[in-house]
Amino acid sequence: MLRKKTCVAMLLAGGQGSRLGVLTQKVAKPAIPYGGKYRIIDFPLSNCTNSGIDTVGVLTQYQPLELNAYIGSGAPWDLDISNGGVFVLPPYQKGKSGEWYRGTANAIYQNIAFIEQYNPDYVLILSGDHIYKMDYNAMLNYHIRHGADATIAVREVPWEEASRFGIMNTDSDDRIIEFEEKPKNPKSNKASMGVYIFTWSKLRQYLENDEGDKKSNNDFGKNIIPNMLADKQVLVAYSFNGYWKDVGTIESLWEANMDLLETPMPIDMHDKRWRIYAKNPGMAPHYIAKGATVHDTLITEGCEVYGNVEHSILFAGVIIEEGAKVESSVIMPGSVIKRGAVVQRAIVAMNGVVGPGAFVGEETGNIAVVGPGMTVPAGKHIPAGDQVDEAYDFDK
Amino acid sequence: MKDIMGLIYTGENDARLRELTVTRAIAAMPVAGRYRVIDFLVSSMVNAGMKNIGVITQKNYHSLMDHLGSGKEWDLHGKNNGLHILPPFLTRENVGLYPGLLDALRSNSNFFVRSKQEVLVLSNSCIIYNARLDELVQFYQDTNADITLLYTKDPTMKRDEYGTYLQLDKSGNVTDMEVQPTHPGYDNVYMQVMVIKRELIKELVDKAVSHGQHSMDRDILLRLVQDRSAKVNAYEYKGKCWMIDSVQSYFKFNMDILDPKMRKGLFREDMPVFTKVRDEMPACYGDDATTVNSLVADGCQVDGTIENSILFRGVKIAAGAHVKNCIIMQDGQVHEGAYIENCILDKQAVIKRNSKLIGPEAYPIVIGKDVVI
């Protein structure tokens, strides 16, 4: 029998993230590199550890290999403990039946047995889509204080963008009275962050009922929360005002990286009390050669810079050769920018190569992307907004 | 390599490292921006497949214990094997300070008894290298030697009145040795790494210590070679190595690895060097930063000028500050308008606004831990 946990976290990491195009062709979105040395999933995992939540189930489904390998034993996040820790939970065969996760609620439903092992009072539901630092424990205390059945983290978004989000309409006590998914005429600008805390006994009951409803989409936003509201359960909104960035598209991923170059940094990554942990590649400090110029840039271990880098983010082991120019770009682990190449407003994914004298991206326009492991041949031009994958025609 | 264990002795003489070793052993000296001297050795052992490694500590071993921890970073936190820190302890015949390596080995003979492996790689910890120790052990086994010593022909490893030098025959057998000669006559520098069977070293150590002897090289190895009572041979390490035994050699090592070729020899992709992780964010360079030929670790903030320098994790160089030929350890700070040249700043040292410090190249200035200038 495992010892009881007050709160168990379940991280939904099964989505494809198709809007990230070539970047998520072979890896799940939470495994996408961010900020020079992190993966997106480092943020919710580090938040859990820093919030004192030491039992985390990670629900995977789409392209899980890279994500599984990355999470490993959970040691980087101090989640390699004997009572609790991090668990990768793919869908599995049960008796004669077996099925994929059909929706966010169904994914949790299929793992009721996992949660029950810890006999928790509360369950925290997270996603692997955002860059943010949040104290889930403060939210849990809020949930308990309000005697809530469910607490939904919300963030005020600009009114003109409110119709892109799931909007919570609340009364003066922050009690949620209505939930509207992408409303045309929003009555509130409190957008759901996709971070929920449920009283487990309640959630379990709703998951079981929802599973019995053949017409349901088995989704938290579409089914579970509206059903709880209809039954007059106590749902409260928990306001979060810190940095919170969706990284679901190429543009927003690029922007979120560029945010780290702002002064002051909108998300404090130097905070020793709230470190963001990541798996360490174990490389030597980076090297800036004579003749190189580096301004307004983040650089991590294992990089070698011989060329010019402005306003960019270099991940572990990146090599910028002599005469190469990198501007406003995100260069992911292991990539090489060869002699005389110019990379502007671009993302070069893991182990990408930009050949000598090649051009990737332009000074303006959409972000150009070189897919994982792709090579841009010498002298070729990749215009703004193009994504280089295996089928890309370099001579078009 | 399942049957090999490693044992590292960290009690070397450190008088010539001045303030740098007041609070730490040489093995725990910070080097190359994010490592400690011992990281290279432990990583070489782990990369050679050793899973049971003991570290004999002597004085100032707190920083070493803090650094090595449970051995997790080296995957040495297993159940049966793993990393064992062996601090000195009081016994009837030992009052805590070992007069020499032999006394240290005798005090820790329990480690040999407890361990399952038959063969031992024994090493000092003041030489930085990244060697294929599995090949060394292979040579030891193929040649049926009783003892195999690792040596180098690197002339920068020679020291007057210090070290041990080997004379070898064509097949690599040791025919003579010089221990601490005033001027070394032989070119083969013994790297203080040996392969030996557990039973044999226990027997040799017991015999020597009971005769009041303290020196491994003079009292055991030299005698075995002269008496020809054991087969002692030597295996050449052809890579680059550095002895860290003075402020100058410490400075030289750090400056050497600014050279990409030297660095490639030490940090090989197939033989990674592991160390304790600090989870800092990547280094940030400001709009007016100028960086020339420098090695910079994560967590640094560079707004000024750095030239031929090494910045450890969390170092801050303010706008208008100029740092030339310097080593700045963890969390050091150089404030606006300061100029420092040929300096070694220990951890958390701070150089205040507009200070100027220029050391001679041959004798760098050492600024102690937590010192504010």
PDB file of C-alpha atoms in Angstrom, chain A residues 35-38 75-76 78 80 260 265 269-270 272 275-278 280-301 304 306 314, chain B residues 32-35 72 77 258-260 263-264 267 272-273 277-301 311 313 331:
ATOM      1  CA  GLY A  35      14.695  28.965 -23.690  1.00  0.00           C
ATOM      2  CA  GLY A  36      18.169  27.657 -24.412  1.00  0.00           C
ATOM      3  CA  LYS A  37      18.165  24.598 -22.179  1.00  0.00           C
ATOM      4  CA  TYR A  38      14.623  23.643 -21.295  1.00  0.00           C
ATOM      5  CA  ALA A  75      15.842  12.837 -11.314  1.00  0.00           C
ATOM      6  CA  PRO A  76      16.296  16.366 -12.767  1.00  0.00           C
ATOM      7  CA  ASP A  78      13.752  15.522  -7.822  1.00  0.00           C
ATOM      8  CA  ASP A  80      12.895  10.000  -8.502  1.00  0.00           C
ATOM      9  CA  LEU A 260      13.683  35.966 -22.441  1.00  0.00           C
ATOM     10  CA  MET A 265      12.961  39.434 -18.221  1.00  0.00           C
ATOM     11  CA  MET A 269      14.556  32.625 -14.573  1.00  0.00           C
ATOM     12  CA  HIS A 270      17.214  33.568 -12.023  1.00  0.00           C
ATOM     13  CA  LYS A 272      16.806  30.594  -6.817  1.00  0.00           C
ATOM     14  CA  ARG A 275      14.273  27.177 -10.265  1.00  0.00           C
ATOM     15  CA  ILE A 276      13.206  25.622 -13.506  1.00  0.00           C
ATOM     16  CA  TYR A 277      14.952  22.268 -13.662  1.00  0.00           C
ATOM     17  CA  ALA A 278      15.985  20.534 -16.855  1.00  0.00           C
ATOM     18  CA  ASN A 280      21.510  18.465 -18.194  1.00  0.00           C
ATOM     19  CA  PRO A 281      23.412  17.573 -21.368  1.00  0.00           C
ATOM     20  CA  GLY A 282      26.729  17.561 -19.482  1.00  0.00           C
ATOM     21  CA  MET A 283      28.787  19.690 -21.825  1.00  0.00           C
ATOM     22  CA  ALA A 284      31.647  22.129 -21.225  1.00  0.00           C
ATOM     23  CA  PRO A 285      30.859  25.841 -20.823  1.00  0.00           C
ATOM     24  CA  HIS A 286      30.322  27.601 -24.125  1.00  0.00           C
ATOM     25  CA  TYR A 287      33.148  29.254 -25.997  1.00  0.00           C
ATOM     26  CA  ILE A 288      33.186  32.632 -27.715  1.00  0.00           C
ATOM     27  CA  ALA A 289      36.132  32.920 -30.074  1.00  0.00           C
ATOM     28  CA  LYS A 290      38.192  35.921 -31.046  1.00  0.00           C
ATOM     29  CA  GLY A 291      36.412  37.755 -33.854  1.00  0.00           C
ATOM     30  CA  ALA A 292      32.967  36.600 -32.773  1.00  0.00           C
ATOM     31  CA  THR A 293      30.346  39.111 -31.711  1.00  0.00           C
ATOM     32  CA  VAL A 294      27.545  38.256 -29.342  1.00  0.00           C
ATOM     33  CA  HIS A 295      24.903  40.743 -28.253  1.00  0.00           C
ATOM     34  CA  ASP A 296      21.580  40.498 -26.510  1.00  0.00           C
ATOM     35  CA  THR A 297      21.666  36.714 -26.580  1.00  0.00           C
ATOM     36  CA  LEU A 298      21.268  33.627 -24.393  1.00  0.00           C
ATOM     37  CA  ILE A 299      23.899  30.918 -24.812  1.00  0.00           C
ATOM     38  CA  THR A 300      24.272  27.636 -22.992  1.00  0.00           C
ATOM     39  CA  GLU A 301      26.753  24.799 -22.494  1.00  0.00           C
ATOM     40  CA  GLU A 304      31.031  27.353 -29.902  1.00  0.00           C
ATOM     41  CA  TYR A 306      32.978  32.001 -34.149  1.00  0.00           C
ATOM     42  CA  LEU A 314      21.469  29.180 -28.663  1.00  0.00           C
TER      43      LEU A 314
ATOM     44  CA  ALA B  32      37.127  24.985 -16.647  1.00  0.00           C
ATOM     45  CA  GLY B  33      34.035  27.000 -15.792  1.00  0.00           C
ATOM     46  CA  ARG B  34      31.873  24.355 -14.199  1.00  0.00           C
ATOM     47  CA  TYR B  35      33.958  21.389 -13.060  1.00  0.00           C
ATOM     48  CA  LYS B  72      24.031  10.523  -8.754  1.00  0.00           C
ATOM     49  CA  HIS B  77      24.125   5.734  -6.649  1.00  0.00           C
ATOM     50  CA  LEU B 258      40.510  28.144 -24.182  1.00  0.00           C
ATOM     51  CA  ASP B 259      42.255  26.550 -27.157  1.00  0.00           C
ATOM     52  CA  PRO B 260      39.569  24.647 -29.102  1.00  0.00           C
ATOM     53  CA  ARG B 263      39.355  21.426 -25.292  1.00  0.00           C
ATOM     54  CA  LYS B 264      38.353  18.791 -27.837  1.00  0.00           C
ATOM     55  CA  PHE B 267      35.895  16.982 -23.573  1.00  0.00           C
ATOM     56  CA  PRO B 272      31.619  12.927 -21.375  1.00  0.00           C
ATOM     57  CA  VAL B 273      32.764  14.658 -18.210  1.00  0.00           C
ATOM     58  CA  VAL B 277      24.405  20.362 -11.961  1.00  0.00           C
ATOM     59  CA  ARG B 278      23.304  23.772 -10.716  1.00  0.00           C
ATOM     60  CA  ASP B 279      20.243  24.367 -12.901  1.00  0.00           C
ATOM     61  CA  GLU B 280      21.114  27.895 -13.917  1.00  0.00           C
ATOM     62  CA  MET B 281      19.532  29.457 -16.952  1.00  0.00           C
ATOM     63  CA  PRO B 282      21.727  29.996 -20.036  1.00  0.00           C
ATOM     64  CA  ALA B 283      24.222  32.873 -19.933  1.00  0.00           C
ATOM     65  CA  CYS B 284      22.856  36.280 -20.981  1.00  0.00           C
ATOM     66  CA  TYR B 285      24.851  38.718 -23.078  1.00  0.00           C
ATOM     67  CA  GLY B 286      23.832  42.371 -23.017  1.00  0.00           C
ATOM     68  CA  ASP B 287      23.688  44.856 -25.889  1.00  0.00           C
ATOM     69  CA  ASP B 288      27.166  46.202 -25.239  1.00  0.00           C
ATOM     70  CA  ALA B 289      28.960  42.996 -24.310  1.00  0.00           C
ATOM     71  CA  THR B 290      32.295  42.279 -25.955  1.00  0.00           C
ATOM     72  CA  THR B 291      33.559  38.754 -25.710  1.00  0.00           C
ATOM     73  CA  VAL B 292      36.888  37.521 -27.020  1.00  0.00           C
ATOM     74  CA  ASN B 293      38.263  34.002 -26.645  1.00  0.00           C
ATOM     75  CA  SER B 294      36.424  33.107 -23.471  1.00  0.00           C
ATOM     76  CA  LEU B 295      34.659  30.186 -21.865  1.00  0.00           C
ATOM     77  CA  VAL B 296      31.409  31.093 -20.139  1.00  0.00           C
ATOM     78  CA  ALA B 297      29.151  28.911 -18.011  1.00  0.00           C
ATOM     79  CA  ASP B 298      25.395  29.020 -17.518  1.00  0.00           C
ATOM     80  CA  GLY B 299      23.867  31.632 -15.270  1.00  0.00           C
ATOM     81  CA  CYS B 300      26.386  34.356 -16.198  1.00  0.00           C
ATOM     82  CA  GLN B 301      25.393  37.892 -17.100  1.00  0.00           C
ATOM     83  CA  LEU B 311      33.628  32.586 -16.131  1.00  0.00           C
ATOM     84  CA  ARG B 313      28.376  29.703 -13.189  1.00  0.00           C
ATOM     85  CA  ASP B 331      28.956  33.904  -8.403  1.00  0.00           C
TER      86      ASP B 331
END
